[in-house]
Structures are given as C-alpha cells and as structure tokens.
C-alpha cells in the first residue's frame, strides 16, 4: 500500500518534575516550575463576573483535599512554528491545569452530575483525559459572582481567566530550545492508497453553559480566538487528524 | 462538568485521544478525517446535524465510520440518529457510548449492533468520578476491529 504524506506535526514535550509555589510564574528546561499564587487577581481584572480565583499546586499523592466541581483538565501547550495541525508544538508533561468552579452561593458549575468532594474520590487517574498518579496538578479554582455559576457568561469567564494564566507559561514554553525536549513525537496526515476509508465522528457537547465545545483557538487547547459549536448551530465540520491532535478542540464544560 | 462527569471528555482527552491514535496508526485504514458534530437541544435540530454528519461521511466516500459520544442521556437521540443515517447510506458504523445499567439507549433502531458500552464502573452507573467511564485504548481497539469486520461483511454483500 502506498502512502502519500500530506503534512507533518511535531510535538515536543518538556517534563516538569518539580512544581512549587514561588515568587514568579516560571518554567525552566531542567524541569522546575514555580507558580505565583498572587497573580490570580491580575487574571480576573477584566472579568466582572468572577469574585475571586484561588491557585494552588497539588503534588502527586496529595489528593486528600476538597475540590469544587471539575470543569476541565487542560494541558499547557503552545504553537512554536506553523498553525494548529502542522509545524511544531511544545507541551508540558508532568503537570496539568485543573479548572474548577462554584459561585459565591455555593452553587457548583455543573450541568447534570457534578464532581465536587474529596479530590481523591472524584478524579480517576491515568486516563487519556486525566493526570497520572505521578503528575502535579495546578488547581485553578474560580468563584463566580452570585447566580453566575450556571449561566453561560459565568463559566466562559472562568475558562478565559484560566487561559490567560496558562498563556503566561505558553510564552515561556515557546522560547524553550527544541533540542532540550524530553520527548519528541512526529505525526503525519497520510493518504493510505488502497486502505479502507474510515472517518471518525466525534459527537460533542453543544447544549449550554456547562455543555459546550469550542474549536479553532489560536493556541493548542486554548480559549482565545475559539468559536463555540453552539454558535455554529452544532453543525458538523471536519478536522484533519493532526488538527485534532494538536488541540483544536477545547472542552468548555 | 456537563452531562455525566465520568464520561465527559476533557480538553486533555482530546489532546491525546486514544481513538484517534488507534485508528490513525492502523495500516489497513486510510483515515479521512475527524468530523466534529454538536448536540443541539431541539429534537428537529438533533436530526438535522446528525444527518448532515452522515451526508458528509458519504460525500467523503467513507467505507466505514466510528462514532463516539461525549456524555449520555438525551444526546443518545443524536447518536442513534447518526448511526441510522450512516446505515441507510450503506456505511458500516461502530461506536462507543456509555450505557451501564442506567444509560441504555433511550431510542432504538436497526443500526446499533456495533455500539460498545464504555462503562468501567462496577455498579454500571454514572459515578461522577471524572474520567472513570472514559474511552480507553482497549475500547478503541475493539470498535476498530469491529468496524473492519463489518466493512468486510458489507463488501461481501455487495459482490
């Protein structure tokens, strides 16, 4: 069977093995990440619907703590060369951002079924979409203004604020020297002449505030620049395999 | 988190989706692309978007399709319709969806034989534990193998 190569995507991973609170938001190629909790106020300056945000580092095994309902789990990835689906992407491993939400009246940001409680009991580790037992978690816990926990603009503001926070690290990750990466993965969109032609159809959330999916962000797995599938009337659209694996979808739930 | 925390696909899940990895690396398969389709509230709209997804697959000249669902409940209506619309266009379909004991299909049709339950919990319920009932690599391998079988059977029928 002959193969025609359409395009190449290279994802370079930089592993963080020490994540701690510090005076600045910083990542270094030797695997140290520091988080400045005090930056939270700045992240929500332009978000009138957010009361406050708490940022904390949860180390591996430190899951005996309270969590508000989990809205999303997000990798820190950034485009270094090209657009989503081609070129070079840098991503962090060993650490993932967990966005949680509640409003000042205690109403959890969820739709049907919520996941607040002791983190250990509410997060199943080692899935494709969840951290492993060895990973650090950066908890980005948003408290929305009263009554905004389940109205569409509230959760959207939470996602935007979290994206702003992640962008701080994306800007540094962009500048990391590629040859210092800890893993390198190469993906090709190919035509396999003579192979069975198969399409994957992903049915995604598209019904409301906590059941939404965004596409086409500027940065991998990002918010800024994205479009809600609800605003696109939930109509089907096609992504190349590489666009999909390069973070063209953001789960806005 | 949306309808069913244990089945919801996080942004991280999309970034390293096992279904894409398995299908894209199968050398017998020419992966055409990934269709993303939403799940509207209104019933008529549900029928519309799922039908458009099936039309899209037909126009791409797909020999087969794998459908996966994020969440469960009323989105089963979308799921079952999309399977049916693919089926009546002669496109074999397999898929992944949470059923367990309380999330079985709320509607039925003749094209759901290749749908695998993604439940992993002992009780077979929506546990509200994030990630627990998510799609895994093993699920992806099963539906890919099932689709290959269905496509072969379909080919024989055509001869």
Coordinates of C-alpha atoms in Angstrom, one line a residue:
Chain A
X1 CA 0.0 0.0 0.0
X2 CA 1.5 3.4 -1.0
X3 CA 1.3 6.4 1.3
X4 CA 1.1 10.0 0.4
X5 CA 2.3 12.4 3.1
X6 CA 0.2 15.5 3.4
X7 CA 1.8 17.3 6.4
X8 CA 3.8 16.8 9.5
X9 CA 3.2 17.8 13.1
X10 CA 6.0 17.6 15.7
X11 CA 5.1 17.7 19.3
X12 CA 7.9 18.2 21.7
X13 CA 7.3 17.6 25.4
X14 CA 9.2 19.2 28.3
X15 CA 8.8 17.3 31.5
X16 CA 8.3 19.2 34.8
X17 CA 9.4 17.1 37.8
X18 CA 9.3 19.8 40.4
X19 CA 6.3 22.1 40.7
X20 CA 6.1 24.5 43.6
X21 CA 4.8 27.8 44.7
X22 CA 7.2 30.7 44.3
X23 CA 7.6 34.4 43.6
X24 CA 7.2 34.2 39.9
X25 CA 5.5 32.2 37.2
X26 CA 8.3 30.4 35.6
X27 CA 9.3 27.2 33.9
X28 CA 12.9 26.0 33.2
X29 CA 14.2 23.4 30.8
X30 CA 15.6 21.4 33.7
X31 CA 12.1 20.6 34.9
X32 CA 11.4 23.3 37.5
X33 CA 8.1 25.1 37.5
X34 CA 7.2 27.8 40.0
X35 CA 3.7 29.3 40.4
X36 CA 3.0 32.7 41.8
X37 CA -0.4 32.5 43.5
X38 CA -0.6 36.2 43.8
X39 CA -1.1 36.6 40.0
X40 CA -4.7 35.4 40.4
X41 CA -6.1 38.9 40.9
X42 CA -4.5 40.1 37.6
X43 CA -6.1 37.2 35.7
X44 CA -9.6 38.4 36.6
X45 CA -9.1 42.2 36.3
X46 CA -11.2 42.2 33.1
X47 CA -13.7 39.7 34.4
X48 CA -16.6 41.3 36.4
X49 CA -18.4 38.0 36.8
X50 CA -15.6 36.5 38.8
X51 CA -15.4 37.1 42.5
X52 CA -12.0 35.5 43.0
X53 CA -9.6 32.8 42.0
X54 CA -7.5 30.5 44.1
X55 CA -4.4 29.0 42.6
X56 CA -2.6 26.1 44.3
X57 CA -0.2 23.3 43.5
X58 CA -1.4 19.8 44.3
X59 CA 1.6 17.4 44.4
X60 CA 1.4 13.7 43.4
X61 CA -0.4 11.8 46.1
X62 CA -1.7 15.0 47.7
X63 CA -5.3 14.4 46.6
X64 CA -6.9 14.3 50.1
X65 CA -8.2 17.8 49.6
X66 CA -11.5 19.4 48.7
X67 CA -12.3 20.2 45.1
X68 CA -15.1 22.1 43.6
X69 CA -16.7 20.5 40.5
X70 CA -14.1 19.9 37.8
X71 CA -14.9 21.9 34.7
X72 CA -11.9 20.9 32.6
X73 CA -8.4 19.4 32.7
X74 CA -6.0 21.3 30.4
X75 CA -2.5 20.7 29.0
X76 CA -0.1 23.6 28.8
X77 CA 0.8 23.6 25.1
X78 CA 1.8 26.3 22.6
X79 CA 2.5 26.7 18.9
X80 CA 6.1 27.4 18.1
X81 CA 6.0 27.0 14.3
X82 CA 3.1 26.9 11.9
X83 CA -0.6 26.8 12.6
X84 CA -2.6 24.2 14.6
X85 CA -2.2 20.8 12.8
X86 CA 1.2 21.3 11.3
X87 CA 4.7 22.5 12.3
X88 CA 6.0 22.4 15.9
X89 CA 4.1 22.4 19.2
X90 CA 5.7 22.5 22.6
X91 CA 3.8 20.9 25.5
X92 CA 4.5 20.3 29.2
X93 CA 4.3 16.9 30.7
X94 CA 4.2 16.1 34.4
X95 CA 1.8 18.9 35.2
X96 CA -1.8 19.7 34.1
X97 CA -4.2 22.5 35.0
X98 CA -7.5 21.6 36.6
X99 CA -10.2 24.2 36.3
X100 CA -12.9 24.1 39.0
X101 CA -15.8 26.4 39.6
X102 CA -18.5 27.4 42.1
X103 CA -20.4 30.6 42.8
X104 CA -20.5 32.7 46.0
X105 CA -23.8 31.0 47.0
X106 CA -22.1 27.6 46.8
X107 CA -23.8 26.6 43.5
X108 CA -21.4 24.3 41.6
X109 CA -20.6 25.0 38.0
X110 CA -22.1 21.8 36.5
X111 CA -25.0 20.6 34.5
X112 CA -26.1 17.1 35.2
X113 CA -23.9 15.4 37.8
X114 CA -21.1 17.3 39.5
X115 CA -17.8 16.2 40.8
X116 CA -17.2 18.3 44.0
X117 CA -15.8 16.5 47.0
X118 CA -12.5 15.0 48.1
X119 CA -10.3 15.1 45.0
X120 CA -9.1 11.5 45.6
X121 CA -12.6 10.2 45.3
X122 CA -13.6 12.5 42.3
X123 CA -10.8 12.1 39.9
X124 CA -9.9 8.8 38.1
X125 CA -6.2 8.9 37.4
X126 CA -4.3 7.6 34.4
X127 CA -6.9 8.1 31.7
X128 CA -6.1 9.9 28.5
X129 CA -8.0 12.9 29.8
X130 CA -6.8 12.9 33.4
X131 CA -3.4 13.2 35.1
X132 CA -1.4 10.2 36.2
X133 CA -0.5 9.4 39.8
X134 CA 2.9 11.0 39.3
X135 CA 1.7 14.2 37.8
X136 CA 1.4 17.6 39.5
X137 CA -1.9 19.4 39.3
X138 CA -2.2 23.2 39.2
X139 CA -5.7 23.9 40.7
X140 CA -7.3 27.0 39.2
X141 CA -10.4 27.4 41.4
X142 CA -12.8 30.1 40.3
X143 CA -15.5 31.6 42.5
X144 CA -18.1 33.3 40.3
X145 CA -20.4 36.1 41.4
X146 CA -23.7 35.0 43.0
X147 CA -26.0 33.3 40.5
X148 CA -23.3 33.1 37.7
X149 CA -22.3 29.5 38.3
X150 CA -24.7 28.1 35.8
X151 CA -25.3 31.0 33.4
X152 CA -23.3 30.8 30.2
X153 CA -21.2 34.0 30.6
X154 CA -20.0 32.8 34.1
X155 CA -18.3 29.6 33.0
X156 CA -17.0 31.3 29.9
X157 CA -15.3 33.9 32.1
X158 CA -13.7 31.2 34.2
X159 CA -12.3 29.5 31.1
X160 CA -11.0 32.8 29.8
X161 CA -9.2 33.7 33.1
X162 CA -7.7 30.2 33.2
X163 CA -6.5 30.6 29.6
X164 CA -4.9 33.9 30.5
X165 CA -3.0 32.2 33.3
X166 CA -1.8 29.3 31.0
X167 CA -0.7 31.9 28.4
X168 CA 2.0 33.1 30.9
X169 CA 3.6 29.7 30.6
X170 CA 2.9 29.3 26.9
X171 CA 5.0 32.4 26.2
X172 CA 8.0 30.9 28.1
X173 CA 7.4 27.4 26.6
X174 CA 7.6 28.9 23.1
X175 CA 11.1 30.0 23.7
X176 CA 12.4 26.7 25.1
X177 CA 15.1 25.3 22.9
X178 CA 13.6 22.4 21.0
X179 CA 16.7 20.2 21.4
X180 CA 16.2 20.2 25.2
X181 CA 12.8 18.5 25.0
X182 CA 12.3 15.2 27.0
X183 CA 10.1 13.6 24.3
X184 CA 9.6 14.1 20.6
X185 CA 6.6 12.8 18.7
X186 CA 6.1 13.1 15.0
X187 CA 2.7 12.8 13.4
X188 CA 1.8 12.7 9.7
X189 CA -1.5 13.2 8.0
X190 CA -1.3 10.5 5.3
X191 CA -3.4 9.1 2.5
X192 CA -3.1 5.3 2.5
X193 CA -3.9 4.4 -1.1
X194 CA -6.0 1.2 -1.2
X195 CA -6.8 1.3 2.5
X196 CA -10.3 1.2 3.8
X197 CA -11.5 4.8 4.0
X198 CA -12.7 5.5 7.6
X199 CA -14.0 8.6 9.2
X200 CA -14.2 9.2 13.0
X201 CA -17.3 11.1 14.1
X202 CA -17.0 12.8 17.5
X203 CA -20.3 13.8 19.0
X204 CA -19.5 16.6 21.3
X205 CA -21.3 18.8 23.9
X206 CA -23.4 21.6 22.5
X207 CA -26.3 22.4 24.7
X208 CA -25.4 25.2 27.0
X209 CA -23.3 26.9 29.6
X210 CA -21.6 23.7 31.1
X211 CA -22.1 21.6 28.0
X212 CA -20.2 23.5 25.2
X213 CA -17.3 22.8 22.9
X214 CA -15.0 25.4 21.3
X215 CA -12.9 25.0 18.2
X216 CA -10.2 26.8 16.3
X217 CA -8.4 28.6 19.2
X218 CA -5.1 30.4 18.5
X219 CA -3.1 28.2 20.8
X220 CA -3.4 24.4 21.3
X221 CA -6.1 23.6 23.8
X222 CA -6.7 27.3 24.2
X223 CA -9.7 29.6 24.5
X224 CA -8.7 32.8 22.8
X225 CA -9.8 33.0 19.2
X226 CA -12.1 30.0 19.6
X227 CA -15.6 29.6 18.4
X228 CA -18.4 27.8 20.2
X229 CA -20.1 24.9 18.4
X230 CA -23.4 26.2 19.8
X231 CA -22.8 29.5 17.9
X232 CA -22.1 27.4 14.8
X233 CA -25.5 25.7 15.3
X234 CA -23.9 22.4 16.2
X235 CA -23.3 21.7 12.5
X236 CA -20.7 19.1 11.6
X237 CA -17.3 20.2 10.5
X238 CA -14.1 18.3 9.5
X239 CA -10.7 18.4 11.1
X240 CA -7.6 16.7 9.9
X241 CA -6.2 14.1 12.3
X242 CA -3.3 16.4 13.0
X243 CA -5.5 19.4 13.7
X244 CA -7.5 17.3 16.2
X245 CA -4.4 16.0 18.0
X246 CA -2.9 19.5 18.1
X247 CA -5.5 20.8 20.5
X248 CA -8.0 22.3 18.1
X249 CA -10.8 21.4 20.5
X250 CA -11.4 22.9 23.8
X251 CA -13.9 21.3 26.1
X252 CA -15.9 24.1 27.6
X253 CA -17.8 22.3 30.4
Chain B
X1 CA -18.9 19.5 34.2
X2 CA -21.5 18.6 31.7
X3 CA -23.8 15.6 31.4
X4 CA -22.1 12.8 33.3
X5 CA -18.7 13.8 34.8
X6 CA -17.5 10.2 34.5
X7 CA -17.9 10.2 30.7
X8 CA -17.0 13.8 29.9
X9 CA -14.1 14.3 27.6
X10 CA -11.7 16.9 28.9
X11 CA -9.5 19.1 26.7
X12 CA -6.6 16.8 27.7
X13 CA -8.6 13.8 26.5
X14 CA -9.0 15.5 23.1
X15 CA -5.3 16.3 23.0
X16 CA -4.3 12.6 23.5
X17 CA -7.4 10.8 22.3
X18 CA -6.8 7.0 22.2
X19 CA -9.5 6.6 19.5
X20 CA -7.6 8.8 17.1
X21 CA -4.2 7.1 18.0
X22 CA -5.6 3.6 17.3
X23 CA -7.4 4.4 14.0
X24 CA -4.6 6.6 12.6
X25 CA -1.9 4.0 13.3
X26 CA -3.9 1.1 11.7
X27 CA -2.1 0.4 8.5
X28 CA -5.2 -1.1 6.8
X29 CA -7.1 2.1 7.3
X30 CA -7.0 5.3 5.3
X31 CA -8.2 7.8 7.9
X32 CA -10.1 10.5 6.1
X33 CA -10.6 12.9 9.0
X34 CA -12.4 13.7 12.2
X35 CA -16.0 15.0 11.9
X36 CA -17.0 17.0 14.9
X37 CA -20.7 17.4 15.4
X38 CA -22.6 19.0 18.2
X39 CA -25.7 18.0 20.2
X40 CA -28.4 20.6 20.0
X41 CA -31.3 20.9 22.5
X42 CA -34.1 20.7 20.0
X43 CA -35.2 17.4 18.6
X44 CA -35.6 18.5 15.0
X45 CA -32.1 20.1 15.1
X46 CA -30.7 16.9 16.5
X47 CA -31.9 15.0 13.5
X48 CA -30.6 17.8 11.2
X49 CA -27.0 17.9 12.4
X50 CA -26.6 14.1 12.7
X51 CA -28.0 13.7 9.2
X52 CA -25.6 16.3 7.9
X53 CA -22.7 14.4 9.5
X54 CA -23.8 11.2 7.7
X55 CA -24.1 13.1 4.4
X56 CA -20.6 14.5 5.0
X57 CA -19.3 10.9 5.5
X58 CA -21.0 9.8 2.3
X59 CA -19.5 12.7 0.3
X60 CA -16.1 11.8 1.7
X61 CA -16.8 8.3 0.2
X62 CA -16.2 6.7 3.6
X63 CA -16.2 2.9 3.7
X64 CA -16.9 3.0 7.4
X65 CA -17.4 5.3 10.4
X66 CA -16.7 5.1 14.1
X67 CA -18.9 7.3 16.2
X68 CA -18.1 8.3 19.7
X69 CA -20.2 10.2 22.2
X70 CA -19.2 12.7 24.9
X71 CA -21.8 12.4 27.7
X72 CA -25.1 10.4 27.7
X73 CA -28.8 10.9 28.1
X74 CA -30.7 13.0 25.6
X75 CA -27.6 13.0 23.4
X76 CA -28.4 9.3 22.7
X77 CA -31.1 10.6 20.4
X78 CA -28.4 12.3 18.3
X79 CA -26.2 9.2 18.5
X80 CA -28.9 6.8 17.4
X81 CA -30.0 9.0 14.5
X82 CA -26.4 9.5 13.2
X83 CA -25.9 5.7 13.3
X84 CA -29.2 5.2 11.4
X85 CA -28.4 7.9 8.8
X86 CA -25.0 6.3 8.2
X87 CA -26.6 2.9 8.0
X88 CA -29.2 3.8 5.4
X89 CA -26.5 5.3 3.3
X90 CA -24.7 1.9 3.3
X91 CA -21.9 3.0 5.5
X92 CA -21.0 0.4 8.2
X93 CA -20.8 2.0 11.7
X94 CA -19.4 1.1 15.1
X95 CA -19.2 3.3 18.1
X96 CA -18.6 4.0 21.7
X97 CA -21.2 5.2 24.2
X98 CA -21.8 5.0 27.9
X99 CA -24.7 2.7 28.8
X100 CA -24.0 0.9 32.1
X101 CA -27.3 0.0 33.8
X102 CA -29.0 3.3 33.6
X103 CA -27.7 4.9 30.4
X104 CA -29.0 2.5 27.8
X105 CA -30.3 3.9 24.6
X106 CA -33.4 6.0 25.0
X107 CA -34.3 5.2 21.4
X108 CA -33.5 2.2 19.2
X109 CA -33.1 1.4 15.5
X110 CA -31.5 -1.2 13.3
X111 CA -28.0 0.2 13.1
X112 CA -26.8 0.0 16.7
X113 CA -25.3 -3.5 16.7
X114 CA -21.7 -2.2 16.6
X115 CA -22.0 0.1 19.6
X116 CA -19.9 -0.8 22.6
X117 CA -20.6 0.3 26.2
X118 CA -17.8 2.4 27.7
X119 CA -18.9 1.7 31.3
X120 CA -16.0 0.8 33.6
X121 CA -17.6 1.2 37.0
X122 CA -18.5 -1.9 38.9
X123 CA -22.1 -0.7 39.6
X124 CA -22.6 0.3 35.9
X125 CA -23.6 3.8 36.9
X126 CA -22.7 7.4 36.4
X127 CA -20.2 7.6 39.2
X128 CA -19.5 11.4 38.9
X129 CA -15.8 10.5 39.1
X130 CA -14.1 12.4 36.3
X131 CA -12.5 10.1 33.7
X132 CA -13.8 6.8 35.1
X133 CA -16.1 5.9 32.3
X134 CA -13.9 7.5 29.5
X135 CA -12.9 5.8 26.3
X136 CA -9.6 3.8 26.7
X137 CA -7.2 2.4 24.2
X138 CA -8.8 -1.1 24.6
X139 CA -12.3 0.4 23.7
X140 CA -10.8 2.0 20.7
X141 CA -9.1 -1.3 19.5
X142 CA -12.4 -3.2 19.9
X143 CA -14.5 -0.8 17.9
X144 CA -11.8 -0.5 15.2
X145 CA -11.6 -4.3 14.9
X146 CA -15.4 -4.5 14.8
X147 CA -15.6 -1.9 12.1
X148 CA -13.0 -3.8 10.0
X149 CA -15.2 -6.9 10.3
X150 CA -18.4 -5.0 9.4
X151 CA -16.7 -3.5 6.4
X152 CA -15.6 -6.9 5.2
X153 CA -19.1 -8.3 5.6
X154 CA -20.6 -5.3 3.8
X155 CA -18.1 -5.8 0.9
X156 CA -19.2 -9.5 0.5
X157 CA -22.8 -8.5 0.4
X158 CA -22.1 -6.1 -2.4
X159 CA -20.4 -8.7 -4.6

